[in-house]
Structures are given as C-alpha cells and as structure tokens.
Coordinates of C-alpha atoms in Angstrom, one line a residue:
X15 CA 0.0 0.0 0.0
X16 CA 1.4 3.4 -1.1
X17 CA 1.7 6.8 1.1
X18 CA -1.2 8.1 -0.5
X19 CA -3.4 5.2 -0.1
X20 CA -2.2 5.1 3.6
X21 CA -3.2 8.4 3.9
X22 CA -6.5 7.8 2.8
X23 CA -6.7 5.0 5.1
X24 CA -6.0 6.8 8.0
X25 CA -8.9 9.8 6.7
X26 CA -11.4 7.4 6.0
X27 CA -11.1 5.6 9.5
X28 CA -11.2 8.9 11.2
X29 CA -14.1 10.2 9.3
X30 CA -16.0 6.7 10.0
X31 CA -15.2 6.8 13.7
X32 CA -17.2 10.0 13.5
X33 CA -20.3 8.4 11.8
X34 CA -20.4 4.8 13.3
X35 CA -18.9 5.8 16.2
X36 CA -15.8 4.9 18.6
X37 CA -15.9 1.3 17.6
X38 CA -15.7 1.5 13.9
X39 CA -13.5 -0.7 12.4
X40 CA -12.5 -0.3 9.3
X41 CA -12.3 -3.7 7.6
X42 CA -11.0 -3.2 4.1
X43 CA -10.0 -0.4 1.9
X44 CA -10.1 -2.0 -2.0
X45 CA -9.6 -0.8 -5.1
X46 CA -12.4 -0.5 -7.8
X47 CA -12.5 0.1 -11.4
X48 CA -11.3 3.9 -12.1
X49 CA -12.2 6.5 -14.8
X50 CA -10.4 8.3 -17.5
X51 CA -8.6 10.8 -15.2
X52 CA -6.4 11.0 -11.8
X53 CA -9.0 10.0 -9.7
X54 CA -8.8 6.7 -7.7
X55 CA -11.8 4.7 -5.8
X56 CA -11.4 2.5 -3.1
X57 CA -14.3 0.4 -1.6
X58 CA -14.1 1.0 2.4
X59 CA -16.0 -2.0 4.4
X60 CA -17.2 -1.8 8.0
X61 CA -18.8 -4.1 9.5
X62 CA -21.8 -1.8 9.6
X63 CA -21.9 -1.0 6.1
X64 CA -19.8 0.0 2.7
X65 CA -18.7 3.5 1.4
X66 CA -16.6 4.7 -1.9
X67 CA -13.5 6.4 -0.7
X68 CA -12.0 8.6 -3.8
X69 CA -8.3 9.9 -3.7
X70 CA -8.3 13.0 -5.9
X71 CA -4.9 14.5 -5.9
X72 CA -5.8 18.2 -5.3
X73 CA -2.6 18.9 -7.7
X74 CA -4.6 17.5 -10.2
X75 CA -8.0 17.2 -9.6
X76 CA -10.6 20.0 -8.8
X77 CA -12.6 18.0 -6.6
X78 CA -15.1 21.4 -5.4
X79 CA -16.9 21.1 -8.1
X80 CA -18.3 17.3 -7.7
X81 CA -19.0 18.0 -4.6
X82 CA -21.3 21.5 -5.4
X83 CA -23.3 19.7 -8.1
X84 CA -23.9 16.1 -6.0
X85 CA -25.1 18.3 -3.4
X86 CA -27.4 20.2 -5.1
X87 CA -28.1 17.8 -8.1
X88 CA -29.0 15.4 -4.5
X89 CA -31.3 17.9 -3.4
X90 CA -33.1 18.4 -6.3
X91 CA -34.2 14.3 -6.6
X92 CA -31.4 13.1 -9.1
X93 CA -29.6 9.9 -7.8
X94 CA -26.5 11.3 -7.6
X95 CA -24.1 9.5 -4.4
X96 CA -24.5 11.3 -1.0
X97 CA -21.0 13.1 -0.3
X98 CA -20.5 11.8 3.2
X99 CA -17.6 14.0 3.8
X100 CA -15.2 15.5 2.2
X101 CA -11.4 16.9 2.3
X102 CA -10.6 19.4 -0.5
X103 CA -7.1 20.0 1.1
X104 CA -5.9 16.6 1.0
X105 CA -8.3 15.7 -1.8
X106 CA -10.2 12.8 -0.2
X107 CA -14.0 12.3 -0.4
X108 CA -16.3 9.0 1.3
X109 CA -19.6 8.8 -0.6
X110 CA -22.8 6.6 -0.9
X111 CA -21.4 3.4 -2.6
X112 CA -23.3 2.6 -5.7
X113 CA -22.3 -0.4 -6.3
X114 CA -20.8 -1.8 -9.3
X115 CA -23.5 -2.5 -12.2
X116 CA -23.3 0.3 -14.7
X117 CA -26.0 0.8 -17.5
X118 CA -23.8 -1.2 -20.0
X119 CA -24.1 -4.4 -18.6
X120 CA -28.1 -4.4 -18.3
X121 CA -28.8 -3.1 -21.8
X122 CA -28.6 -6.7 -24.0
X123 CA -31.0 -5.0 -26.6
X124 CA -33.4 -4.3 -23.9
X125 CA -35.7 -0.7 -24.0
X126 CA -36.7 -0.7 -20.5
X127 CA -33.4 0.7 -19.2
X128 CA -33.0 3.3 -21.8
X129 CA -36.6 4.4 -20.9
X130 CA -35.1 5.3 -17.6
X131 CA -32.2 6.8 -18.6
X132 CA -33.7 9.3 -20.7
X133 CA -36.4 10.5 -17.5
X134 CA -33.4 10.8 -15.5
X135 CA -31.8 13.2 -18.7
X136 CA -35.2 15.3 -18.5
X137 CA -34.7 15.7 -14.9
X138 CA -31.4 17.1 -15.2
X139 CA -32.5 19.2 -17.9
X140 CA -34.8 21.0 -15.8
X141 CA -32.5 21.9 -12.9
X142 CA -31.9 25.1 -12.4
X143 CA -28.1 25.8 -14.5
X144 CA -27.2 29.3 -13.7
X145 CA -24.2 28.7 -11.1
X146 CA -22.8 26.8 -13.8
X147 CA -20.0 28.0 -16.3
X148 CA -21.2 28.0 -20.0
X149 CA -20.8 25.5 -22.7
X150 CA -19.4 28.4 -24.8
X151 CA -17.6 28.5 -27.9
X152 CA -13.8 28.9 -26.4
X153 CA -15.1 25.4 -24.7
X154 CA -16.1 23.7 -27.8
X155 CA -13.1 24.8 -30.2
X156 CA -10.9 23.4 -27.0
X157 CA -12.6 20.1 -27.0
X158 CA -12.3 19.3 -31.4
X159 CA -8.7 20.8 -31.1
X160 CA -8.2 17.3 -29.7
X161 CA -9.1 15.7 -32.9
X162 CA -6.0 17.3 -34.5
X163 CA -3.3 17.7 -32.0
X164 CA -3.7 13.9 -30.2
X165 CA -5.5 11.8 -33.2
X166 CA -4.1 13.3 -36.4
X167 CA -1.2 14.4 -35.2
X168 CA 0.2 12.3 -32.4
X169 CA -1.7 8.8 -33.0
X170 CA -1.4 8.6 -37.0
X171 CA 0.8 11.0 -36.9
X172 CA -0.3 12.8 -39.9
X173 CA 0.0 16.5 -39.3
X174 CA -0.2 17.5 -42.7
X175 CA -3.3 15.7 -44.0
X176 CA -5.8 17.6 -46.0
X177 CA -8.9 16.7 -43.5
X178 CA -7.1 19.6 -41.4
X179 CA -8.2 22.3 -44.4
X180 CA -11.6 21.1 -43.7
X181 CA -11.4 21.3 -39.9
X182 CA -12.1 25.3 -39.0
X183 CA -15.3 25.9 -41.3
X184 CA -16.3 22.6 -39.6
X185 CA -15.7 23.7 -36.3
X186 CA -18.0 26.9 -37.6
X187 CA -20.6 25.1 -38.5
X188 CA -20.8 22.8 -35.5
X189 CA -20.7 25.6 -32.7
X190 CA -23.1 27.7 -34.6
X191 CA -25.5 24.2 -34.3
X192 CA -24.8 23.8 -30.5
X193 CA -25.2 27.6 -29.4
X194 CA -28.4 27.9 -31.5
X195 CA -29.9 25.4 -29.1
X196 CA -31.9 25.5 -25.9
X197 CA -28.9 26.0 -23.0
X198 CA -29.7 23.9 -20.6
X199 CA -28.0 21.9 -17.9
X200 CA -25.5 19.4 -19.5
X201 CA -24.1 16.6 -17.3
X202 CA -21.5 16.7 -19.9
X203 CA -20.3 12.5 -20.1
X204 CA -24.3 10.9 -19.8
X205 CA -23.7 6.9 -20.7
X206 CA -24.1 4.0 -20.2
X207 CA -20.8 3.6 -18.0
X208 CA -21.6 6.9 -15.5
X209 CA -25.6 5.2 -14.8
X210 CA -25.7 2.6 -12.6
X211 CA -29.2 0.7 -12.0
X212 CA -29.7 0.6 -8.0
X213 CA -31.0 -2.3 -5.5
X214 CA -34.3 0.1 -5.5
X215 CA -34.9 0.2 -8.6
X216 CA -33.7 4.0 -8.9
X217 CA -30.9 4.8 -11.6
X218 CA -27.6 6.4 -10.3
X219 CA -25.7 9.2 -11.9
X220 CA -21.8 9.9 -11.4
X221 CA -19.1 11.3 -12.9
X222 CA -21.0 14.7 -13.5
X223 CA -18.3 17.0 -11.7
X224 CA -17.9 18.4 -15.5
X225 CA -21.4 19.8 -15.9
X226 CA -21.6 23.2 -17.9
X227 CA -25.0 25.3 -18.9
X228 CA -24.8 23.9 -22.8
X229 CA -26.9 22.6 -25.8
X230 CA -30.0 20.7 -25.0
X231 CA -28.8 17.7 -27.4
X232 CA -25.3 17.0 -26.2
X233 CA -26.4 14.8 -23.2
X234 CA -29.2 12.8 -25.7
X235 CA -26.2 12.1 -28.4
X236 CA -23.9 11.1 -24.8
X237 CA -26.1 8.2 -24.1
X238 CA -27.5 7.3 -27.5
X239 CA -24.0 7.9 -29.6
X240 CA -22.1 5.9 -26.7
X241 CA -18.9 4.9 -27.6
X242 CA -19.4 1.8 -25.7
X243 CA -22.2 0.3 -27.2
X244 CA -24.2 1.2 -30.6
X245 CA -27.8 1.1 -31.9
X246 CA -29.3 1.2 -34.9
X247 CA -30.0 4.2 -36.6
X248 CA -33.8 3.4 -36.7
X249 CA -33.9 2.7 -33.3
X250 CA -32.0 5.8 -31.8
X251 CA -33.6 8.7 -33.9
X252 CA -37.2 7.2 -32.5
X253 CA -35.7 7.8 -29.3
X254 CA -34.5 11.1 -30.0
X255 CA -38.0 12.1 -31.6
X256 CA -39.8 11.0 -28.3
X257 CA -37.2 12.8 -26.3
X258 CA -38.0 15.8 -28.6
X259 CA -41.7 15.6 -27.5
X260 CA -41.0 15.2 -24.1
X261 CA -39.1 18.4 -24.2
X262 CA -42.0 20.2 -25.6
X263 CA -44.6 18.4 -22.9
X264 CA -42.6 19.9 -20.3
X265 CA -42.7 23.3 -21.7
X266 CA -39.1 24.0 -23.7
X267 CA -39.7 25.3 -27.1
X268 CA -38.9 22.6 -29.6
X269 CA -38.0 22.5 -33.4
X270 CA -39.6 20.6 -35.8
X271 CA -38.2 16.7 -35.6
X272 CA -35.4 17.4 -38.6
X273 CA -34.0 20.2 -37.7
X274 CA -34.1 18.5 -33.9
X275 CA -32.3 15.5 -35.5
X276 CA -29.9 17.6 -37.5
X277 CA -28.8 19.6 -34.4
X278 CA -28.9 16.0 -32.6
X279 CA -26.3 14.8 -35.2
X280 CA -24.4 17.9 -35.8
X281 CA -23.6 17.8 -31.7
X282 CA -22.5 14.7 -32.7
X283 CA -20.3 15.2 -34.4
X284 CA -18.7 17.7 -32.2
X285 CA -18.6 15.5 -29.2
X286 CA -17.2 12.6 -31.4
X287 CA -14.5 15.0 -32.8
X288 CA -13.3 15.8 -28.8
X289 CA -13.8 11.8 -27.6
X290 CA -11.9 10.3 -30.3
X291 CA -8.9 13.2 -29.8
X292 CA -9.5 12.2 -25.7
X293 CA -9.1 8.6 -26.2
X294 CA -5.8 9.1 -28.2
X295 CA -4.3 11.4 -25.4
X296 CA -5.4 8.3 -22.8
X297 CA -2.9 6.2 -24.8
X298 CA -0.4 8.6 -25.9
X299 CA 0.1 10.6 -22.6
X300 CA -1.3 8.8 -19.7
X301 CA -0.8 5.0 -20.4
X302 CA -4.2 4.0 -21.0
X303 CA -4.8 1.9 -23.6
X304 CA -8.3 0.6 -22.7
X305 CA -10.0 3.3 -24.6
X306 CA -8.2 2.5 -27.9
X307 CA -11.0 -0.3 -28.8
X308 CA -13.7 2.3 -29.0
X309 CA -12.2 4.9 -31.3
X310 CA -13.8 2.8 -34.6
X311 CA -17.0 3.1 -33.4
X312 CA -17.0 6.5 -32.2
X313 CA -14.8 7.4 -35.2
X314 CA -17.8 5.8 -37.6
X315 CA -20.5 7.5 -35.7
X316 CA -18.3 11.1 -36.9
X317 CA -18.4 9.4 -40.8
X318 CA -21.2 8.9 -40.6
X319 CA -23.3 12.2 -39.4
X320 CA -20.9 13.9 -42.0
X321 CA -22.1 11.8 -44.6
X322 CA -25.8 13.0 -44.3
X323 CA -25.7 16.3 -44.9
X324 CA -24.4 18.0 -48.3
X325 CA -22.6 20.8 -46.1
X326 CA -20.2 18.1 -44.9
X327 CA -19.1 16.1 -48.2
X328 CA -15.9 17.2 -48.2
X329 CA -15.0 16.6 -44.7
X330 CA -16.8 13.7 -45.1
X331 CA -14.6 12.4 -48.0
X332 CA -11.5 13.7 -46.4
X333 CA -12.4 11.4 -43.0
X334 CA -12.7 8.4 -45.2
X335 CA -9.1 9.1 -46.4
X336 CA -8.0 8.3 -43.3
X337 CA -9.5 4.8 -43.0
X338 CA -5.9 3.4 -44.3
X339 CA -4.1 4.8 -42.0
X340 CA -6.3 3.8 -39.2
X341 CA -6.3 0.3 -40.0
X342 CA -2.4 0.3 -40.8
X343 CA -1.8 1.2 -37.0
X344 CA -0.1 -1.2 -35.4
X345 CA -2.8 -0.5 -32.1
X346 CA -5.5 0.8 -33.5
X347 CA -5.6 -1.3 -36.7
X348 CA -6.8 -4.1 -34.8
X349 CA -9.6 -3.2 -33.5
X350 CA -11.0 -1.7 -37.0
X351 CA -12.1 -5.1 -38.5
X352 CA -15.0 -5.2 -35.8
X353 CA -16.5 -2.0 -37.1
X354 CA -15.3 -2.1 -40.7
X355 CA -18.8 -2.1 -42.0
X356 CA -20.4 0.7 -40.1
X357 CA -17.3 2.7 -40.8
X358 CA -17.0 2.1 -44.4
X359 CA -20.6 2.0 -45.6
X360 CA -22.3 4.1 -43.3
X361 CA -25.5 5.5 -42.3

C-alpha cells in the first residue's frame, strides 16, 4: 500500500469513527474500477456497512466542483451518491457506494433501461443551471482541437493531411449548431458507463463534476451515440423524436423533428470530434490503452453524421481518407475489422 493510499486509510477511519462511532472498524479499503482521469476509488467495508473512498490528488483534480453539483443535483431528486464527507485539502471524499453494475451491462438490446435513462436526462434538464460555467464557444473549439493535436497528429501521426483544411469551417458550422440550441444543464459525459441501476430500482448518476449550462442535445447524443455500445439508426432517432416531444410536454420550445435531428447529429459530431482526440491522449500521454478499442466506433459514428448532410461532403470524404491509415496502425488497426462495416458503408 502506497503513502497516498495510507493516507486515505488513515482519513477514512477517522471520518468513520465519526459516523459509526468509537468502535468503527475499518475492515477493508479496496480498489475498484477507475475512470479516464487522476481519480482513484477505493471500496471501504465496516462491519456496519460499505462506502466509496475517492483519492483525488488536489494537484490534479478540482474535486469542489463534484462536490457542489452532488449536493445540489441530491437535493433536487437526481440519484447522484451522497458526499458523506469530504477533504478538498488533501483531496479525499467518502460517498454513498453505488455499487458496481453500470447501465452497459443491463442493456442486452433491452428498451426498459433506456426508458429510464432518458427520464433521468429530463430531470437534469430542468434543474436550475445558472451557477454553472457555460458550454461556450472557447469550450467547444478546446474540446475538437483534440481531434487534431492527439489523433491526427500524435496517433497517426499525420500533421499534414488535407482533413485539417476542412477542420475550421467545420468547427464553424458545428458551434453555430450547438449555441443555436436550448442552454440547458449538461451533465457533460451521460452513458451507459456513468448510470448505474440501483437495489431500488432507482438509476444512479456519477461522474458529473464536468457539468456546464450547454446545448440541449449533447447529453441525448452522450447516451445514444455511446462509444461503448451502438444502436441502430432506426432505433436511436425514434428515441430522440420522443425525447423531442418530451421536451416540448414539459414546456421547452422545440424544433420541428429534422431540424431537432440535424442539431442532434451535428452535436455529434462535435462530441465525437473531442472523444476520439480524448481517447488518443489516454494512450499517448497517460498510459491507457483501454480506450483504444472504441475509437472505430465513435470514429464511424463522426463518418457517418458527415455523410448526411451535403454541407459536410468534403470533410466527409477527407475522414474516409484516413480509414488506411487507421487500419495500418499497429494499435489501432486491430480493433478496426469489428466495425469495418459501419465505418466504411455508413448511415
């Protein structure tokens, strides 16, 4: 066991001789499953109970704003975990433990849970957003700069290929989509791996510590453009039009259902633009090649919004250039057989 883990150790006993009193003992402090940044999570058992204990490195994680949201996100009826207590100077936190089944694992071409999901996404959507900093344009240009600098540049290392011509009036188009939108409350990374079904039947939400005000599609295309799992096309733009209508029952002032389902596919592409440039940088500068699988999928997901609209054709034509070079990467390329049809044929 490290220093740092030790530490925690000795925090979390502390704080649970505080809530279970003098003869809490703390049993077992074990690692679980981690996320794509410095955060780690331990499992504490008592022999009262079982808590999450997270080690946030304050150096490198800004741990005040989980805690702000799950506080009030808790308050307003989302099932976000309970912050037990927390230590923003050390960078510890002990919260509700949520178990381990995520979203992903109970889907098996099942509606029901997606049903759930998306009630949970109106809820958020309705919370009041205005202590949150804004989706804004400086945001979005950050977040498809990642496309370039980690997947173009670093992964296939092709800085000078002609898709980057394409990429500014690109970027133009797809923030002028997004701020055009309803600005709502955006959780910010809404799938299937940060919802978690609970023992009551409830639907837990983590990983939210991100959440900006933002465009009223970019949490829909989160959790039915998942990286993780796909759907087919049929399938997810009837979800989106019900979402669509749900919007409008509970009062927000909807487009028509294509123009909702070109702004649905046009934060798409924006989102896939930034994940594909984040899963690079997981590999390339933290170690992490877990992520690596799902680039083809989220990759075809980008081809494929491109290719429906005319405005796109080039870029479109200039992303399917870079299929070679994808499959002749000696990581990526073998993962690209798996989703060679969706990427190559299409919507």
């Amino acid at each position: 066991m490290g220093q740092r883990q030790l530490q925690l150790k000795s925090w979390v006993e502390l704080v649970l001789s505080g809530i279970e009193g003098d003869q809490a003992e703390l049993i077992s402090l074990d690692a679980v499953s981690g996320d794509a940044s410095f955060r780690r999570y331990f499992r504490a058992y008592t022999q009262k109970g079982h808590y999450i204990a997270v080690d946030a490195p304050p150096e490198k994680e800004n741990s005040e704003p989980f805690i702000r949201i799950a506080r009030c996100w808790f308050e307003q009826g989302v099932r976000v975990p309970e912050v037990i207590r927390s230590d923003l100077e050390q960078g510890f936190m002990l919260l509700e433990d949520f178990g381990d089944r995520q979203l992903l694992a109970e889907l098996g071409g099942q509606r029901e849970p997606y049903a759930q999901a998306l009630d949970t996404l109106l809820k958020i959507q309705q919370l009041p957003a205005k202590d949150l900093p804004p989706y804004d344009e400086p945001v979005l240009r950050r977040e498809m700069d990642l496309f370039s600098d980690w997947f173009l540049d670093r992964l296939l290392q092709t800085e000078k290929h002609p898709v980057k011509q394409q990429l500014e009036s690109v970027f133009k188009e797809l923030v002028t989509s997004a701020q055009s939108q309803p600005q709502v409350c955006v959780h910010r990374d809404y799938h299937s791996r940060n919802l978690m079904p609970l023992a009551d039947r409830g639907l837990g939400v983590i990983d939210f510590q991100d959440a900006l005000i933002g465009p009223i599609t970019y949490d829909l295309v989160s959790l039915l453009r998942d990286s993780y799992v796909d759907w087919p096309d049929s399938l997810v733009y009837s979800w989106v039009e019900e979402y669509r209508a749900s919007l409008a029952n509970v009062g927000f002032e909807m487009p028509e259902a294509e123009a909702f389902r070109k702004s649905f596919d046009l934060m798409g592409m924006q989102r896939q633009l930034k994940v594909v440039g984040i899963f690079s940088r997981l590999l390339l500068r933290d170690g992490k090649s877990g992520y690596l699988k799902d680039i083809p999928r989220t990759f075809a997901y980008l081809l494929n919004a491109a290719k429906r609209y005319p405005e796109f054709d080039s870029f479109a034509k200039q992303l399917e250039s870079l299929l070679p070079l994808m499959k002749s990467h000696p990581e990526l390329g073998v993962y690209m057989e798996s989703v060679a049809e969706s990427v190559e044929v299409g919507a």
